[in-house]
Tab-separated table of C-alpha atoms in Angstrom:
chain	number	residue	atom	x	y	z
A	65	UNK	CA	-1.373	107.459	130.431
A	66	UNK	CA	-0.127	109.236	127.298
A	67	UNK	CA	3.604	109.541	126.696
A	68	UNK	CA	5.175	113.002	126.735
A	69	UNK	CA	7.008	114.368	123.685
A	70	UNK	CA	10.638	115.407	123.491
A	71	UNK	CA	9.612	118.859	122.275
A	72	UNK	CA	7.996	119.591	125.668
A	73	UNK	CA	11.294	119.720	127.554
A	74	UNK	CA	13.632	122.685	128.010
A	75	UNK	CA	16.635	121.111	129.794
A	76	UNK	CA	17.664	117.601	128.795
A	77	UNK	CA	20.388	115.367	130.213
A	78	UNK	CA	21.567	112.595	127.885
A	79	UNK	CA	23.448	109.661	129.417
A	80	UNK	CA	25.762	107.730	127.093
A	81	UNK	CA	27.239	104.437	128.280
A	82	UNK	CA	30.586	102.878	127.455
A	83	UNK	CA	29.059	99.999	125.504
A	84	UNK	CA	27.452	102.472	123.090
A	85	UNK	CA	30.370	104.849	122.819
A	86	UNK	CA	33.194	102.329	122.444
A	87	UNK	CA	33.454	99.398	120.042
A	88	UNK	CA	34.835	96.758	122.395
A	89	UNK	CA	36.230	94.610	119.574
A	90	UNK	CA	38.171	97.444	117.943
A	91	UNK	CA	38.788	99.430	121.114
A	92	UNK	CA	37.723	102.581	119.297
A	93	UNK	CA	34.958	105.140	119.540
A	94	UNK	CA	31.966	104.497	117.277
A	95	UNK	CA	32.648	107.648	115.294
A	96	UNK	CA	29.691	107.632	112.911
A	97	UNK	CA	27.219	106.852	115.717
A	98	UNK	CA	28.627	109.620	117.907
A	99	UNK	CA	28.493	112.102	115.006
A	100	UNK	CA	24.821	111.252	114.512
A	101	UNK	CA	24.110	111.736	118.216
A	102	UNK	CA	25.920	115.084	118.098
A	103	UNK	CA	23.678	116.086	115.172
A	104	UNK	CA	20.637	115.360	117.349
A	105	UNK	CA	22.072	117.344	120.252
A	106	UNK	CA	22.951	120.268	118.009
A	107	UNK	CA	19.380	120.359	116.717
A	108	UNK	CA	17.992	120.546	120.256
A	109	UNK	CA	20.612	123.169	121.129
A	110	UNK	CA	19.667	125.267	118.095
A	111	UNK	CA	16.030	125.152	119.205
A	112	UNK	CA	17.114	126.910	122.399
A	113	UNK	CA	17.089	123.903	124.714
A	114	UNK	CA	19.750	123.260	127.332
A	115	UNK	CA	21.591	120.000	126.701
A	116	UNK	CA	23.897	118.169	129.110
A	117	UNK	CA	25.784	114.922	128.574
A	118	UNK	CA	26.729	112.340	131.172
A	119	UNK	CA	29.282	110.209	129.368
A	120	UNK	CA	30.917	106.979	130.408
A	121	UNK	CA	33.921	105.682	128.530
A	122	UNK	CA	37.076	106.926	130.215
A	123	UNK	CA	38.161	103.516	131.525
A	124	UNK	CA	37.194	101.749	128.288
A	125	UNK	CA	39.136	104.256	126.182
A	126	UNK	CA	42.102	104.210	128.536
A	127	UNK	CA	42.427	100.441	128.559
A	128	UNK	CA	42.231	100.463	124.755
A	129	UNK	CA	44.973	103.057	124.376
A	130	UNK	CA	47.137	101.287	126.942
A	131	UNK	CA	46.429	97.930	125.229
A	132	UNK	CA	45.351	96.312	128.497
A	133	UNK	CA	44.024	92.741	128.280
A	134	UNK	CA	40.333	91.911	128.569
A	135	UNK	CA	38.880	91.013	131.926
A	136	UNK	CA	38.476	92.719	135.307
A	137	UNK	CA	40.933	95.430	136.315
A	138	UNK	CA	42.269	96.086	139.795
A	139	UNK	CA	41.164	99.354	141.370
A	140	UNK	CA	44.475	101.124	140.740
A	141	UNK	CA	44.478	99.836	137.148
A	142	UNK	CA	40.979	101.207	136.564
A	143	UNK	CA	42.004	104.573	137.987
A	144	UNK	CA	45.159	104.727	135.869
A	145	UNK	CA	43.230	103.707	132.740
A	146	UNK	CA	40.681	106.428	133.514
A	147	UNK	CA	43.445	109.029	133.763
A	148	UNK	CA	44.460	108.257	130.181
A	149	UNK	CA	40.903	107.813	128.949
A	150	UNK	CA	39.526	111.054	130.398
A	151	UNK	CA	41.833	113.085	128.169
A	152	UNK	CA	40.737	111.141	125.111
A	153	UNK	CA	37.056	111.318	126.065
A	154	UNK	CA	37.145	115.090	126.567
A	155	UNK	CA	38.862	115.603	123.216
A	156	UNK	CA	36.336	113.411	121.411
A	157	UNK	CA	33.346	115.310	122.793
A	158	UNK	CA	35.031	118.662	122.157
A	159	UNK	CA	35.636	117.777	118.520
A	160	UNK	CA	32.253	116.253	117.772
A	161	UNK	CA	30.320	119.160	119.342
A	162	UNK	CA	32.783	121.715	118.011
A	163	UNK	CA	31.916	120.628	114.470
A	164	UNK	CA	28.511	122.226	115.153
A	165	UNK	CA	30.032	125.372	116.654
A	166	UNK	CA	29.179	124.262	120.199
A	167	UNK	CA	31.700	124.420	123.035
A	168	UNK	CA	31.989	121.445	125.390
A	169	UNK	CA	32.886	121.881	129.047
A	170	UNK	CA	34.232	118.899	130.989
A	171	UNK	CA	33.055	118.377	134.574
A	172	UNK	CA	34.337	115.435	136.614
A	173	UNK	CA	32.264	114.521	139.662
A	174	UNK	CA	31.769	111.741	142.177
A	175	UNK	CA	28.564	110.832	143.996
A	176	UNK	CA	29.892	112.823	146.966
A	177	UNK	CA	29.799	115.968	144.844
A	178	UNK	CA	26.062	115.503	144.402
A	179	UNK	CA	25.414	114.690	148.066
A	180	UNK	CA	27.504	117.176	150.084
A	181	UNK	CA	25.751	120.527	149.820
A	182	UNK	CA	28.789	122.784	149.518
A	183	UNK	CA	30.244	120.740	146.650
A	184	UNK	CA	26.743	120.310	145.224
A	185	UNK	CA	26.341	124.076	144.970
A	186	UNK	CA	29.748	124.468	143.340
A	187	UNK	CA	28.933	121.853	140.701
A	188	UNK	CA	25.421	123.271	140.181
A	189	UNK	CA	26.808	126.791	139.717
A	190	UNK	CA	29.408	125.605	137.204
A	191	UNK	CA	26.794	123.712	135.202
A	192	UNK	CA	24.475	126.715	135.294
A	193	UNK	CA	27.154	129.077	134.008
A	194	UNK	CA	28.127	126.736	131.148
A	195	UNK	CA	24.486	126.504	130.092
A	196	UNK	CA	24.151	130.277	130.320
A	197	UNK	CA	27.117	130.523	127.940
A	198	UNK	CA	25.356	128.013	125.634
A	199	UNK	CA	28.054	125.382	126.084
A	200	UNK	CA	27.214	121.709	126.591
A	201	UNK	CA	28.546	120.312	129.890
A	202	UNK	CA	30.061	116.857	129.437
A	203	UNK	CA	29.978	115.189	132.835
A	204	UNK	CA	31.720	112.006	133.842
A	205	UNK	CA	32.434	110.225	137.060
A	206	UNK	CA	35.885	111.155	138.345
A	207	UNK	CA	37.179	107.620	138.120
A	208	UNK	CA	40.766	108.623	138.859
A	209	UNK	CA	39.834	109.410	142.485
A	210	UNK	CA	36.567	107.506	143.008
A	211	UNK	CA	36.760	104.138	144.724
A	212	UNK	CA	33.442	102.471	145.481
A	213	UNK	CA	31.958	103.985	142.313
A	214	UNK	CA	34.426	102.090	140.152
A	215	UNK	CA	33.869	98.779	141.889
A	216	UNK	CA	30.130	98.994	142.445
A	217	UNK	CA	28.844	102.185	140.863
A	218	UNK	CA	27.266	103.177	137.597
A	219	UNK	CA	26.637	106.328	135.624
A	220	UNK	CA	22.875	105.789	135.429
A	221	UNK	CA	22.370	106.879	139.020
A	222	UNK	CA	25.029	109.549	138.674
A	223	UNK	CA	23.142	110.892	135.640
A	224	UNK	CA	19.940	111.002	137.698
A	225	UNK	CA	21.676	112.964	140.440
A	226	UNK	CA	23.157	115.353	137.877
A	227	UNK	CA	19.723	115.815	136.302
A	228	UNK	CA	18.112	116.798	139.599
A	229	UNK	CA	21.110	118.952	140.560
A	230	UNK	CA	20.827	120.838	137.260
A	231	UNK	CA	17.016	121.141	137.571
A	232	UNK	CA	16.635	119.281	134.282
A	233	UNK	CA	13.113	118.307	133.346
A	234	UNK	CA	14.159	115.230	131.330
A	235	UNK	CA	16.824	112.550	131.650
A	236	UNK	CA	17.416	110.295	128.632
A	237	UNK	CA	19.243	107.024	129.320
A	238	UNK	CA	20.493	105.618	126.025
A	239	UNK	CA	20.817	101.876	126.415
A	240	UNK	CA	21.440	98.682	124.482
A	241	UNK	CA	17.724	97.951	124.889
A	242	UNK	CA	14.809	100.154	123.871
A	243	UNK	CA	13.050	100.215	127.214
A	244	UNK	CA	11.732	98.254	130.166
A	245	UNK	CA	9.954	94.978	129.357
A	246	UNK	CA	7.592	92.929	131.494
A	247	UNK	CA	10.007	89.986	131.131
A	248	UNK	CA	13.600	89.587	129.847
A	249	UNK	CA	13.128	89.930	126.051
A	250	UNK	CA	16.149	87.748	125.233
A	251	UNK	CA	14.634	84.831	127.112
A	252	UNK	CA	10.965	85.446	126.436
A	253	UNK	CA	9.799	86.140	122.862
A	254	UNK	CA	6.413	87.239	124.217
A	255	UNK	CA	7.887	89.964	126.451
A	256	UNK	CA	6.130	93.295	126.023
A	257	UNK	CA	7.576	96.781	126.238
A	258	UNK	CA	6.185	98.919	129.059
A	259	UNK	CA	5.767	102.327	127.367
A	260	UNK	CA	4.879	104.410	130.434
A	261	UNK	CA	5.622	103.962	134.128
A	262	UNK	CA	3.658	106.498	136.160
A	263	UNK	CA	4.976	105.205	139.505
A	264	UNK	CA	7.756	102.782	140.417
A	265	UNK	CA	6.030	99.899	142.199
A	266	UNK	CA	7.485	96.673	143.542
A	267	UNK	CA	6.218	94.992	140.365
A	268	UNK	CA	8.240	97.403	138.216
A	269	UNK	CA	11.342	96.786	140.320
A	270	UNK	CA	10.861	93.021	139.999
A	271	UNK	CA	11.098	93.020	136.201
A	272	UNK	CA	14.475	94.839	136.159
A	273	UNK	CA	17.451	92.648	135.251
A	274	UNK	CA	21.234	93.016	135.461
A	275	UNK	CA	23.866	94.129	132.985
A	276	UNK	CA	25.110	91.724	130.332
A	277	UNK	CA	27.772	93.848	128.616
A	278	UNK	CA	31.436	93.656	129.590
A	279	UNK	CA	31.799	97.422	129.358
A	280	UNK	CA	28.573	98.281	131.161
A	281	UNK	CA	28.564	98.467	134.956
A	282	UNK	CA	24.872	99.245	135.085
A	283	UNK	CA	21.830	97.323	133.924
A	284	UNK	CA	18.053	97.654	133.978
A	285	UNK	CA	18.064	97.405	137.767
A	286	UNK	CA	20.260	100.495	138.092
A	287	UNK	CA	18.160	102.273	135.488
A	288	UNK	CA	15.069	101.764	137.608
A	289	UNK	CA	17.042	103.014	140.620
A	290	UNK	CA	18.010	106.052	138.538
A	291	UNK	CA	14.346	106.571	137.687
A	292	UNK	CA	13.531	106.677	141.409
A	293	UNK	CA	16.116	109.411	141.962
A	294	UNK	CA	15.055	111.400	138.911
A	295	UNK	CA	11.307	111.250	139.408
A	296	UNK	CA	11.571	112.010	143.123
A	297	UNK	CA	13.557	115.115	142.147
A	298	UNK	CA	10.943	116.261	139.648
A	299	UNK	CA	12.657	114.999	136.487
A	300	UNK	CA	10.990	112.789	133.894
A	301	UNK	CA	13.190	109.950	132.643
A	302	UNK	CA	13.136	107.682	129.633
A	303	UNK	CA	15.068	104.622	128.509
A	304	UNK	CA	15.602	104.289	124.765
A	305	UNK	CA	17.821	102.372	122.404
A	306	UNK	CA	21.191	103.916	121.694
A	307	UNK	CA	22.144	101.201	119.212
A	308	UNK	CA	20.556	103.124	116.354
A	309	UNK	CA	21.912	106.243	114.711
A	310	UNK	CA	20.162	109.516	115.606
A	311	UNK	CA	18.656	108.058	118.795
A	312	UNK	CA	17.288	111.398	120.042
A	313	UNK	CA	15.599	112.073	116.720
A	314	UNK	CA	14.038	108.621	116.941
A	315	UNK	CA	12.576	109.562	120.336
A	316	UNK	CA	11.284	112.842	118.916
A	317	UNK	CA	9.627	110.866	116.105
A	318	UNK	CA	7.785	108.691	118.624
A	319	UNK	CA	10.170	105.725	118.652
A	320	UNK	CA	9.962	102.874	121.141
A	321	UNK	CA	11.039	103.730	124.667
A	322	UNK	CA	9.888	103.624	128.278
A	323	UNK	CA	8.912	106.855	130.038
A	324	UNK	CA	9.128	107.187	133.823
A	325	UNK	CA	6.883	110.074	134.823
A	326	UNK	CA	7.187	112.431	137.760
A	327	UNK	CA	4.212	114.160	139.375
A	328	UNK	CA	6.290	117.238	140.204
A	329	UNK	CA	8.774	119.524	138.486
A	330	UNK	CA	12.459	120.106	139.332
A	331	UNK	CA	11.995	123.470	141.031
A	332	UNK	CA	9.000	122.321	143.111
A	333	UNK	CA	10.770	119.157	144.263
A	334	UNK	CA	13.967	121.019	145.057
A	335	UNK	CA	12.117	123.601	147.114
A	336	UNK	CA	10.193	120.923	148.964
A	337	UNK	CA	13.565	119.394	149.877
A	338	UNK	CA	14.889	122.738	151.108
A	339	UNK	CA	11.766	123.593	153.091
A	340	UNK	CA	11.044	120.264	154.700
A	341	UNK	CA	14.173	118.144	154.847
A	342	UNK	CA	17.190	120.263	155.688
A	343	UNK	CA	17.990	121.376	159.222
A	344	UNK	CA	18.569	125.170	159.348
A	345	UNK	CA	22.028	126.130	160.641
A	346	UNK	CA	21.448	129.877	161.016
A	347	UNK	CA	19.149	132.849	160.578
A	348	UNK	CA	19.180	135.958	158.394
A	349	UNK	CA	17.024	138.922	159.360
A	350	UNK	CA	16.100	141.140	156.417
A	351	UNK	CA	14.524	144.568	155.998
A	352	UNK	CA	10.971	145.278	154.831
A	353	UNK	CA	12.074	146.097	151.281
A	354	UNK	CA	13.799	142.729	150.972
A	355	UNK	CA	10.685	140.975	152.268
A	356	UNK	CA	8.630	142.602	149.526
A	357	UNK	CA	11.223	141.670	146.910
A	358	UNK	CA	11.341	138.024	148.008
A	359	UNK	CA	7.578	137.718	147.936
A	360	UNK	CA	7.693	139.063	144.372
A	361	UNK	CA	10.078	136.276	143.365
A	362	UNK	CA	13.469	137.998	143.685
A	363	UNK	CA	16.705	136.600	145.106
A	364	UNK	CA	18.008	137.813	148.464
A	365	UNK	CA	20.815	140.337	147.997
A	366	UNK	CA	23.343	141.267	150.703
A	367	UNK	CA	21.922	144.812	150.817
A	368	UNK	CA	18.652	143.547	152.294
A	369	UNK	CA	20.229	141.651	155.201
A	370	UNK	CA	20.363	143.452	158.535
A	371	UNK	CA	21.383	140.640	160.914
A	372	UNK	CA	23.272	137.331	160.645
A	373	UNK	CA	23.034	134.641	163.332
A	374	UNK	CA	24.439	131.139	163.659
A	375	UNK	CA	27.460	129.222	162.445
A	376	UNK	CA	26.851	127.975	158.946
A	377	UNK	CA	28.842	127.140	155.834
A	378	UNK	CA	28.093	127.872	152.224
A	379	UNK	CA	25.359	125.510	151.085
A	380	UNK	CA	23.727	125.140	154.497
A	381	UNK	CA	20.050	125.854	155.006
A	382	UNK	CA	19.138	129.044	156.885
A	383	UNK	CA	15.911	130.658	158.054
A	384	UNK	CA	15.042	134.083	156.657
A	385	UNK	CA	13.095	136.370	158.999
A	386	UNK	CA	11.547	139.769	158.464
A	387	UNK	CA	12.201	142.828	160.652
A	388	UNK	CA	9.363	141.725	162.966
A	389	UNK	CA	11.093	138.317	163.448
A	390	UNK	CA	8.381	136.432	161.540
A	391	UNK	CA	9.666	133.685	159.262
A	392	UNK	CA	9.666	134.707	155.600
A	393	UNK	CA	11.257	131.588	154.185
A	394	UNK	CA	14.201	129.212	154.087
A	395	UNK	CA	17.042	128.793	151.647
A	396	UNK	CA	20.560	127.632	150.885
A	397	UNK	CA	23.086	130.333	151.768
A	398	UNK	CA	25.790	131.232	149.229
A	399	UNK	CA	28.321	132.414	151.850
A	400	UNK	CA	29.898	131.180	155.057
A	401	UNK	CA	28.627	132.889	158.230
A	402	UNK	CA	31.722	135.080	158.649
A	403	UNK	CA	31.567	136.347	155.077
A	404	UNK	CA	27.798	136.872	155.300
A	405	UNK	CA	28.356	139.036	158.370
A	406	UNK	CA	30.949	141.127	156.547
A	407	UNK	CA	28.813	141.847	153.475
A	408	UNK	CA	25.370	142.249	155.088
A	409	UNK	CA	23.727	145.544	154.211
A	410	UNK	CA	26.194	146.209	151.423
A	411	UNK	CA	25.533	146.527	147.705
A	412	UNK	CA	26.567	143.671	145.435
A	413	UNK	CA	29.448	145.620	143.796
A	414	UNK	CA	30.976	146.062	147.276
A	415	UNK	CA	31.328	142.297	147.786
A	416	UNK	CA	34.562	142.006	145.822
A	417	UNK	CA	36.108	144.940	147.661
A	418	UNK	CA	35.150	143.554	151.071
A	419	UNK	CA	35.983	139.883	150.495
A	420	UNK	CA	38.776	140.275	147.964
A	421	UNK	CA	37.022	137.873	145.589
A	422	UNK	CA	34.241	138.229	143.059
A	423	UNK	CA	31.530	136.437	145.019
A	424	UNK	CA	27.966	135.721	144.028
A	425	UNK	CA	25.650	138.684	143.709
A	426	UNK	CA	22.947	136.914	145.716
A	427	UNK	CA	23.112	135.940	149.375
A	428	UNK	CA	20.448	133.333	148.528
A	429	UNK	CA	19.481	132.722	144.903
A	430	UNK	CA	15.741	132.494	144.268
A	431	UNK	CA	16.134	128.902	142.994
A	432	UNK	CA	17.559	128.030	146.416
A	433	UNK	CA	14.867	129.924	148.340
A	434	UNK	CA	11.442	128.857	149.579
A	435	UNK	CA	9.214	131.777	150.558
A	436	UNK	CA	6.245	131.089	152.834
A	437	UNK	CA	2.772	132.407	152.303
């Protein structure tokens, strides 16, 4: 199967690991490498693409600034090092992207933020707004409060979850190796790069190894796990070398890498999840005009809702029914049940007056809505 091209993708998540970002011997950021990567990102940004970064490095930078000795850290030491390192990491990204006139927005998340629907929607909305403003979200694991993620986790899988949450169509994992091989290349000189993986079989999982870098908590095994998450969510993924300067340009020029292909797209996969996986917690009945609007691809506005039933929280799945009680679709509600009841039938400008806050214009955004035939 032919490999895709970088130019085909509109929303790209780039994952940068600690071992690439930080020179472990000097305890400093690899400034020239990062500047080259920022050049690549700025080029994609200028072409009108959305770019997101998932960046490791807070613990590595923190332990360097605090002059902590080499070797494993206790949990509380890792969290304290991250607290120092997160400030440094945010400043570094802000400066390197700012040199291209691009604003960086820091978002700290844990795996729970990508699993619990209410927090998922909050993070998704924040990412969406930053992209709308043409900023580049710089996302990192919130290591100052995370626990199991520090001891067992990795940012490869977090990057995959962020990619599906943001409806990205490509996730790029920059690594210390240029792709997935059919055998460990350090031990086998005849190992061959696998350029395209169209499905993740048991054979593909078997060739994945573990991390060898002191700074890296991931490895090829976690990258394949990340590929499962990404491709299931409709996002293509690739593994490419980050040890070279201008790594994204190298990919664009057809450089060596491994592509993991998805048969779907982010929106289709997300809507399949909404329609078939989530248990509805309530029902909205809408008027005939709203039914017509939804079938034409619009979002559901409060003005079109005539009845609210059930006890649900923001982010829960609800059924949408027409005035004849027939099911029109299902979606993720943007308001708690009590607030939905208060604003039903009202125009969007009235929401702030009624609730006392500037809420979302849509009761259910069209990206969170599956309309039946």
